[in-house]
């Protein structure tokens, strides 16, 4: 599956991602997969990689994922530096944005979104296996 489900979601400045907000994000993600990747939806050929953040471990989130038969890959505890995004995505973004000064958070969001769209054809298996 490619990382091409649409524009990334940015949480408003100062807002905390709690279990209720994360559950709403998961609902939107499932809907986006159903609409934009019907072949993956039909075969359930997709998964979510969770780290050990409290919203990911919350009971209401776990029940929702189980009720909808969503496959999750659990991030091993105590190994935060082996997260694929930390190893592959963030250094790449940092390199592409190096030297660019943003005047506000809206410009940061705009620049990050542009870079993610440019890289949207990246195969998630290459991210997970790198």
PDB file of N, CA and C in Angstrom, residues 29-94:
ATOM      1  N   UNK A  29      -9.678   7.801   8.714  1.00  0.00           N
ATOM      2  CA  UNK A  29      -8.714   6.985   7.968  1.00  0.00           C
ATOM      3  C   UNK A  29      -9.401   5.774   7.341  1.00  0.00           C
ATOM      4  N   UNK A  30     -10.220   5.067   8.116  1.00  0.00           N
ATOM      5  CA  UNK A  30     -10.944   3.911   7.568  1.00  0.00           C
ATOM      6  C   UNK A  30     -11.824   4.333   6.395  1.00  0.00           C
ATOM      7  N   UNK A  31     -12.497   5.461   6.533  1.00  0.00           N
ATOM      8  CA  UNK A  31     -13.356   5.939   5.459  1.00  0.00           C
ATOM      9  C   UNK A  31     -12.532   6.286   4.217  1.00  0.00           C
ATOM     10  N   UNK A  32     -11.366   6.898   4.427  1.00  0.00           N
ATOM     11  CA  UNK A  32     -10.497   7.248   3.288  1.00  0.00           C
ATOM     12  C   UNK A  32     -10.002   5.990   2.584  1.00  0.00           C
ATOM     13  N   UNK A  33      -9.662   4.964   3.330  1.00  0.00           N
ATOM     14  CA  UNK A  33      -9.209   3.704   2.720  1.00  0.00           C
ATOM     15  C   UNK A  33     -10.356   3.074   1.930  1.00  0.00           C
ATOM     16  N   UNK A  34     -11.539   3.068   2.519  1.00  0.00           N
ATOM     17  CA  UNK A  34     -12.712   2.495   1.839  1.00  0.00           C
ATOM     18  C   UNK A  34     -12.979   3.200   0.510  1.00  0.00           C
ATOM     19  N   UNK A  35     -12.880   4.556   0.508  1.00  0.00           N
ATOM     20  CA  UNK A  35     -13.174   5.329  -0.700  1.00  0.00           C
ATOM     21  C   UNK A  35     -12.033   5.328  -1.717  1.00  0.00           C
ATOM     22  N   UNK A  36     -10.801   5.447  -1.230  1.00  0.00           N
ATOM     23  CA  UNK A  36      -9.666   5.651  -2.140  1.00  0.00           C
ATOM     24  C   UNK A  36      -8.897   4.384  -2.472  1.00  0.00           C
ATOM     25  N   UNK A  37      -9.066   3.355  -1.700  1.00  0.00           N
ATOM     26  CA  UNK A  37      -8.387   2.078  -1.938  1.00  0.00           C
ATOM     27  C   UNK A  37      -9.376   0.925  -1.781  1.00  0.00           C
ATOM     28  N   UNK A  38     -10.427   0.900  -2.609  1.00  0.00           N
ATOM     29  CA  UNK A  38     -11.460  -0.125  -2.434  1.00  0.00           C
ATOM     30  C   UNK A  38     -10.919  -1.549  -2.536  1.00  0.00           C
ATOM     31  N   UNK A  39      -9.860  -1.737  -3.339  1.00  0.00           N
ATOM     32  CA  UNK A  39      -9.287  -3.082  -3.455  1.00  0.00           C
ATOM     33  C   UNK A  39      -8.619  -3.516  -2.150  1.00  0.00           C
ATOM     34  N   UNK A  40      -7.995  -2.591  -1.456  1.00  0.00           N
ATOM     35  CA  UNK A  40      -7.381  -2.891  -0.150  1.00  0.00           C
ATOM     36  C   UNK A  40      -8.470  -3.099   0.896  1.00  0.00           C
ATOM     37  N   UNK A  41      -9.504  -2.268   0.807  1.00  0.00           N
ATOM     38  CA  UNK A  41     -10.624  -2.368   1.742  1.00  0.00           C
ATOM     39  C   UNK A  41     -11.297  -3.736   1.625  1.00  0.00           C
ATOM     40  N   UNK A  42     -11.549  -4.161   0.396  1.00  0.00           N
ATOM     41  CA  UNK A  42     -12.262  -5.421   0.163  1.00  0.00           C
ATOM     42  C   UNK A  42     -11.479  -6.623   0.682  1.00  0.00           C
ATOM     43  N   UNK A  43     -10.158  -6.582   0.533  1.00  0.00           N
ATOM     44  CA  UNK A  43      -9.331  -7.720   0.949  1.00  0.00           C
ATOM     45  C   UNK A  43      -8.726  -7.541   2.338  1.00  0.00           C
ATOM     46  N   UNK A  44      -9.018  -6.398   2.962  1.00  0.00           N
ATOM     47  CA  UNK A  44      -8.432  -6.058   4.270  1.00  0.00           C
ATOM     48  C   UNK A  44      -6.914  -6.125   4.226  1.00  0.00           C
ATOM     49  N   UNK A  45      -6.361  -5.731   3.089  1.00  0.00           N
ATOM     50  CA  UNK A  45      -4.916  -5.771   2.857  1.00  0.00           C
ATOM     51  C   UNK A  45      -4.277  -4.434   3.236  1.00  0.00           C
ATOM     52  N   UNK A  46      -4.465  -4.041   4.488  1.00  0.00           N
ATOM     53  CA  UNK A  46      -3.860  -2.819   5.007  1.00  0.00           C
ATOM     54  C   UNK A  46      -3.715  -2.975   6.514  1.00  0.00           C
ATOM     55  N   UNK A  47      -2.865  -2.167   7.095  1.00  0.00           N
ATOM     56  CA  UNK A  47      -2.624  -2.257   8.532  1.00  0.00           C
ATOM     57  C   UNK A  47      -2.228  -0.896   9.073  1.00  0.00           C
ATOM     58  N   UNK A  48      -2.216  -0.807  10.396  1.00  0.00           N
ATOM     59  CA  UNK A  48      -1.797   0.410  11.088  1.00  0.00           C
ATOM     60  C   UNK A  48      -0.628   0.055  11.990  1.00  0.00           C
ATOM     61  N   UNK A  49       0.413   0.858  11.930  1.00  0.00           N
ATOM     62  CA  UNK A  49       1.561   0.692  12.825  1.00  0.00           C
ATOM     63  C   UNK A  49       1.363   1.629  14.005  1.00  0.00           C
ATOM     64  N   UNK A  50       1.248   1.040  15.193  1.00  0.00           N
ATOM     65  CA  UNK A  50       1.055   1.821  16.409  1.00  0.00           C
ATOM     66  C   UNK A  50       2.327   1.844  17.232  1.00  0.00           C
ATOM     67  N   UNK A  51       2.627   3.018  17.785  1.00  0.00           N
ATOM     68  CA  UNK A  51       3.675   3.047  18.800  1.00  0.00           C
ATOM     69  C   UNK A  51       2.967   2.881  20.145  1.00  0.00           C
ATOM     70  N   UNK A  52       3.629   3.203  21.197  1.00  0.00           N
ATOM     71  CA  UNK A  52       3.042   2.959  22.518  1.00  0.00           C
ATOM     72  C   UNK A  52       2.435   4.208  23.139  1.00  0.00           C
ATOM     73  N   UNK A  53       2.005   5.136  22.310  1.00  0.00           N
ATOM     74  CA  UNK A  53       1.375   6.358  22.823  1.00  0.00           C
ATOM     75  C   UNK A  53       0.071   6.005  23.542  1.00  0.00           C
ATOM     76  N   UNK A  54      -0.236   6.679  24.632  1.00  0.00           N
ATOM     77  CA  UNK A  54      -1.472   6.367  25.368  1.00  0.00           C
ATOM     78  C   UNK A  54      -2.731   6.347  24.515  1.00  0.00           C
ATOM     79  N   UNK A  55      -2.939   7.285  23.556  1.00  0.00           N
ATOM     80  CA  UNK A  55      -4.161   7.180  22.748  1.00  0.00           C
ATOM     81  C   UNK A  55      -4.225   5.886  21.920  1.00  0.00           C
ATOM     82  N   UNK A  56      -3.090   5.365  21.508  1.00  0.00           N
ATOM     83  CA  UNK A  56      -3.066   4.115  20.724  1.00  0.00           C
ATOM     84  C   UNK A  56      -3.440   2.919  21.590  1.00  0.00           C
ATOM     85  N   UNK A  57      -3.089   2.980  22.869  1.00  0.00           N
ATOM     86  CA  UNK A  57      -3.347   1.866  23.786  1.00  0.00           C
ATOM     87  C   UNK A  57      -4.696   1.970  24.487  1.00  0.00           C
ATOM     88  N   UNK A  58      -5.396   3.073  24.296  1.00  0.00           N
ATOM     89  CA  UNK A  58      -6.667   3.294  24.992  1.00  0.00           C
ATOM     90  C   UNK A  58      -7.673   2.195  24.667  1.00  0.00           C
ATOM     91  N   UNK A  59      -8.440   1.817  25.667  1.00  0.00           N
ATOM     92  CA  UNK A  59      -9.413   0.732  25.516  1.00  0.00           C
ATOM     93  C   UNK A  59     -10.434   1.030  24.416  1.00  0.00           C
ATOM     94  N   UNK A  60     -10.944   2.260  24.342  1.00  0.00           N
ATOM     95  CA  UNK A  60     -11.942   2.551  23.301  1.00  0.00           C
ATOM     96  C   UNK A  60     -11.338   2.423  21.903  1.00  0.00           C
ATOM     97  N   UNK A  61     -10.070   2.742  21.754  1.00  0.00           N
ATOM     98  CA  UNK A  61      -9.387   2.601  20.460  1.00  0.00           C
ATOM     99  C   UNK A  61      -9.183   1.124  20.151  1.00  0.00           C
ATOM    100  N   UNK A  62      -8.711   0.358  21.127  1.00  0.00           N
ATOM    101  CA  UNK A  62      -8.492  -1.077  20.918  1.00  0.00           C
ATOM    102  C   UNK A  62      -9.805  -1.795  20.582  1.00  0.00           C
ATOM    103  N   UNK A  63     -10.870  -1.435  21.263  1.00  0.00           N
ATOM    104  CA  UNK A  63     -12.177  -2.052  20.983  1.00  0.00           C
ATOM    105  C   UNK A  63     -12.653  -1.694  19.576  1.00  0.00           C
ATOM    106  N   UNK A  64     -12.473  -0.450  19.185  1.00  0.00           N
ATOM    107  CA  UNK A  64     -12.872  -0.015  17.838  1.00  0.00           C
ATOM    108  C   UNK A  64     -12.103  -0.802  16.779  1.00  0.00           C
ATOM    109  N   UNK A  65     -10.791  -0.903  16.949  1.00  0.00           N
ATOM    110  CA  UNK A  65      -9.966  -1.619  15.974  1.00  0.00           C
ATOM    111  C   UNK A  65     -10.357  -3.094  15.915  1.00  0.00           C
ATOM    112  N   UNK A  66     -10.614  -3.709  17.060  1.00  0.00           N
ATOM    113  CA  UNK A  66     -11.016  -5.119  17.092  1.00  0.00           C
ATOM    114  C   UNK A  66     -12.386  -5.305  16.445  1.00  0.00           C
ATOM    115  N   UNK A  67     -13.326  -4.418  16.770  1.00  0.00           N
ATOM    116  CA  UNK A  67     -14.689  -4.522  16.221  1.00  0.00           C
ATOM    117  C   UNK A  67     -14.676  -4.428  14.694  1.00  0.00           C
ATOM    118  N   UNK A  68     -13.737  -3.665  14.145  1.00  0.00           N
ATOM    119  CA  UNK A  68     -13.664  -3.488  12.698  1.00  0.00           C
ATOM    120  C   UNK A  68     -12.562  -4.328  12.055  1.00  0.00           C
ATOM    121  N   UNK A  69     -12.008  -5.255  12.796  1.00  0.00           N
ATOM    122  CA  UNK A  69     -10.986  -6.191  12.292  1.00  0.00           C
ATOM    123  C   UNK A  69      -9.826  -5.468  11.607  1.00  0.00           C
ATOM    124  N   UNK A  70      -9.357  -4.394  12.228  1.00  0.00           N
ATOM    125  CA  UNK A  70      -8.220  -3.649  11.693  1.00  0.00           C
ATOM    126  C   UNK A  70      -6.937  -4.294  12.219  1.00  0.00           C
ATOM    127  N   UNK A  71      -6.060  -4.664  11.306  1.00  0.00           N
ATOM    128  CA  UNK A  71      -4.785  -5.260  11.689  1.00  0.00           C
ATOM    129  C   UNK A  71      -3.853  -4.153  12.167  1.00  0.00           C
ATOM    130  N   UNK A  72      -3.278  -4.365  13.335  1.00  0.00           N
ATOM    131  CA  UNK A  72      -2.306  -3.402  13.851  1.00  0.00           C
ATOM    132  C   UNK A  72      -0.977  -4.103  14.071  1.00  0.00           C
ATOM    133  N   UNK A  73       0.084  -3.390  13.762  1.00  0.00           N
ATOM    134  CA  UNK A  73       1.422  -3.850  14.084  1.00  0.00           C
ATOM    135  C   UNK A  73       1.848  -3.051  15.300  1.00  0.00           C
ATOM    136  N   UNK A  74       2.186  -3.742  16.349  1.00  0.00           N
ATOM    137  CA  UNK A  74       2.559  -3.055  17.581  1.00  0.00           C
ATOM    138  C   UNK A  74       4.034  -2.713  17.557  1.00  0.00           C
ATOM    139  N   UNK A  75       4.326  -1.530  17.989  1.00  0.00           N
ATOM    140  CA  UNK A  75       5.710  -1.082  18.091  1.00  0.00           C
ATOM    141  C   UNK A  75       6.300  -1.694  19.351  1.00  0.00           C
ATOM    142  N   UNK A  76       7.510  -2.274  19.284  1.00  0.00           N
ATOM    143  CA  UNK A  76       8.071  -2.869  20.492  1.00  0.00           C
ATOM    144  C   UNK A  76       8.305  -1.805  21.570  1.00  0.00           C
ATOM    145  N   UNK A  77       8.035  -2.144  22.829  1.00  0.00           N
ATOM    146  CA  UNK A  77       8.257  -1.168  23.893  1.00  0.00           C
ATOM    147  C   UNK A  77       9.741  -0.860  24.064  1.00  0.00           C
ATOM    148  N   UNK A  78      10.030   0.347  24.500  1.00  0.00           N
ATOM    149  CA  UNK A  78      11.391   0.782  24.835  1.00  0.00           C
ATOM    150  C   UNK A  78      12.326   0.883  23.636  1.00  0.00           C
ATOM    151  N   UNK A  79      11.800   0.921  22.422  1.00  0.00           N
ATOM    152  CA  UNK A  79      12.625   1.083  21.235  1.00  0.00           C
ATOM    153  C   UNK A  79      12.068   2.198  20.351  1.00  0.00           C
ATOM    154  N   UNK A  80      11.915   3.393  20.892  1.00  0.00           N
ATOM    155  CA  UNK A  80      11.297   4.452  20.087  1.00  0.00           C
ATOM    156  C   UNK A  80      12.127   4.851  18.875  1.00  0.00           C
ATOM    157  N   UNK A  81      13.439   4.618  18.904  1.00  0.00           N
ATOM    158  CA  UNK A  81      14.267   5.060  17.788  1.00  0.00           C
ATOM    159  C   UNK A  81      14.268   4.091  16.606  1.00  0.00           C
ATOM    160  N   UNK A  82      13.484   3.024  16.674  1.00  0.00           N
ATOM    161  CA  UNK A  82      13.399   2.158  15.498  1.00  0.00           C
ATOM    162  C   UNK A  82      12.089   2.354  14.738  1.00  0.00           C
ATOM    163  N   UNK A  83      11.344   3.390  15.103  1.00  0.00           N
ATOM    164  CA  UNK A  83      10.103   3.683  14.390  1.00  0.00           C
ATOM    165  C   UNK A  83      10.439   4.054  12.949  1.00  0.00           C
ATOM    166  N   UNK A  84       9.769   3.453  11.965  1.00  0.00           N
ATOM    167  CA  UNK A  84      10.074   3.757  10.561  1.00  0.00           C
ATOM    168  C   UNK A  84      10.038   5.244  10.234  1.00  0.00           C
ATOM    169  N   UNK A  85       9.071   5.962  10.800  1.00  0.00           N
ATOM    170  CA  UNK A  85       9.014   7.404  10.512  1.00  0.00           C
ATOM    171  C   UNK A  85      10.258   8.109  11.042  1.00  0.00           C
ATOM    172  N   UNK A  86      10.738   7.695  12.204  1.00  0.00           N
ATOM    173  CA  UNK A  86      11.939   8.317  12.778  1.00  0.00           C
ATOM    174  C   UNK A  86      13.174   8.001  11.952  1.00  0.00           C
ATOM    175  N   UNK A  87      13.223   6.791  11.415  1.00  0.00           N
ATOM    176  CA  UNK A  87      14.402   6.351  10.672  1.00  0.00           C
ATOM    177  C   UNK A  87      14.360   6.818   9.223  1.00  0.00           C
ATOM    178  N   UNK A  88      13.191   6.813   8.620  1.00  0.00           N
ATOM    179  CA  UNK A  88      13.099   7.066   7.185  1.00  0.00           C
ATOM    180  C   UNK A  88      12.456   8.415   6.839  1.00  0.00           C
ATOM    181  N   UNK A  89      11.276   8.659   7.348  1.00  0.00           N
ATOM    182  CA  UNK A  89      10.501   9.819   6.907  1.00  0.00           C
ATOM    183  C   UNK A  89      11.041  11.139   7.450  1.00  0.00           C
ATOM    184  N   UNK A  90      11.226  11.243   8.759  1.00  0.00           N
ATOM    185  CA  UNK A  90      11.597  12.524   9.350  1.00  0.00           C
ATOM    186  C   UNK A  90      12.969  13.013   8.900  1.00  0.00           C
ATOM    187  N   UNK A  91      13.999  12.164   8.839  1.00  0.00           N
ATOM    188  CA  UNK A  91      15.281  12.664   8.337  1.00  0.00           C
ATOM    189  C   UNK A  91      15.186  13.165   6.890  1.00  0.00           C
ATOM    190  N   UNK A  92      14.372  12.489   6.103  1.00  0.00           N
ATOM    191  CA  UNK A  92      14.179  12.888   4.707  1.00  0.00           C
ATOM    192  C   UNK A  92      13.497  14.251   4.608  1.00  0.00           C
ATOM    193  N   UNK A  93      12.451  14.427   5.422  1.00  0.00           N
ATOM    194  CA  UNK A  93      11.761  15.713   5.463  1.00  0.00           C
ATOM    195  C   UNK A  93      12.708  16.815   5.938  1.00  0.00           C
ATOM    196  N   UNK A  94      13.459  16.512   6.978  1.00  0.00           N
ATOM    197  CA  UNK A  94      14.385  17.488   7.544  1.00  0.00           C
ATOM    198  C   UNK A  94      15.414  17.921   6.498  1.00  0.00           C
TER     199      UNK A  94
END
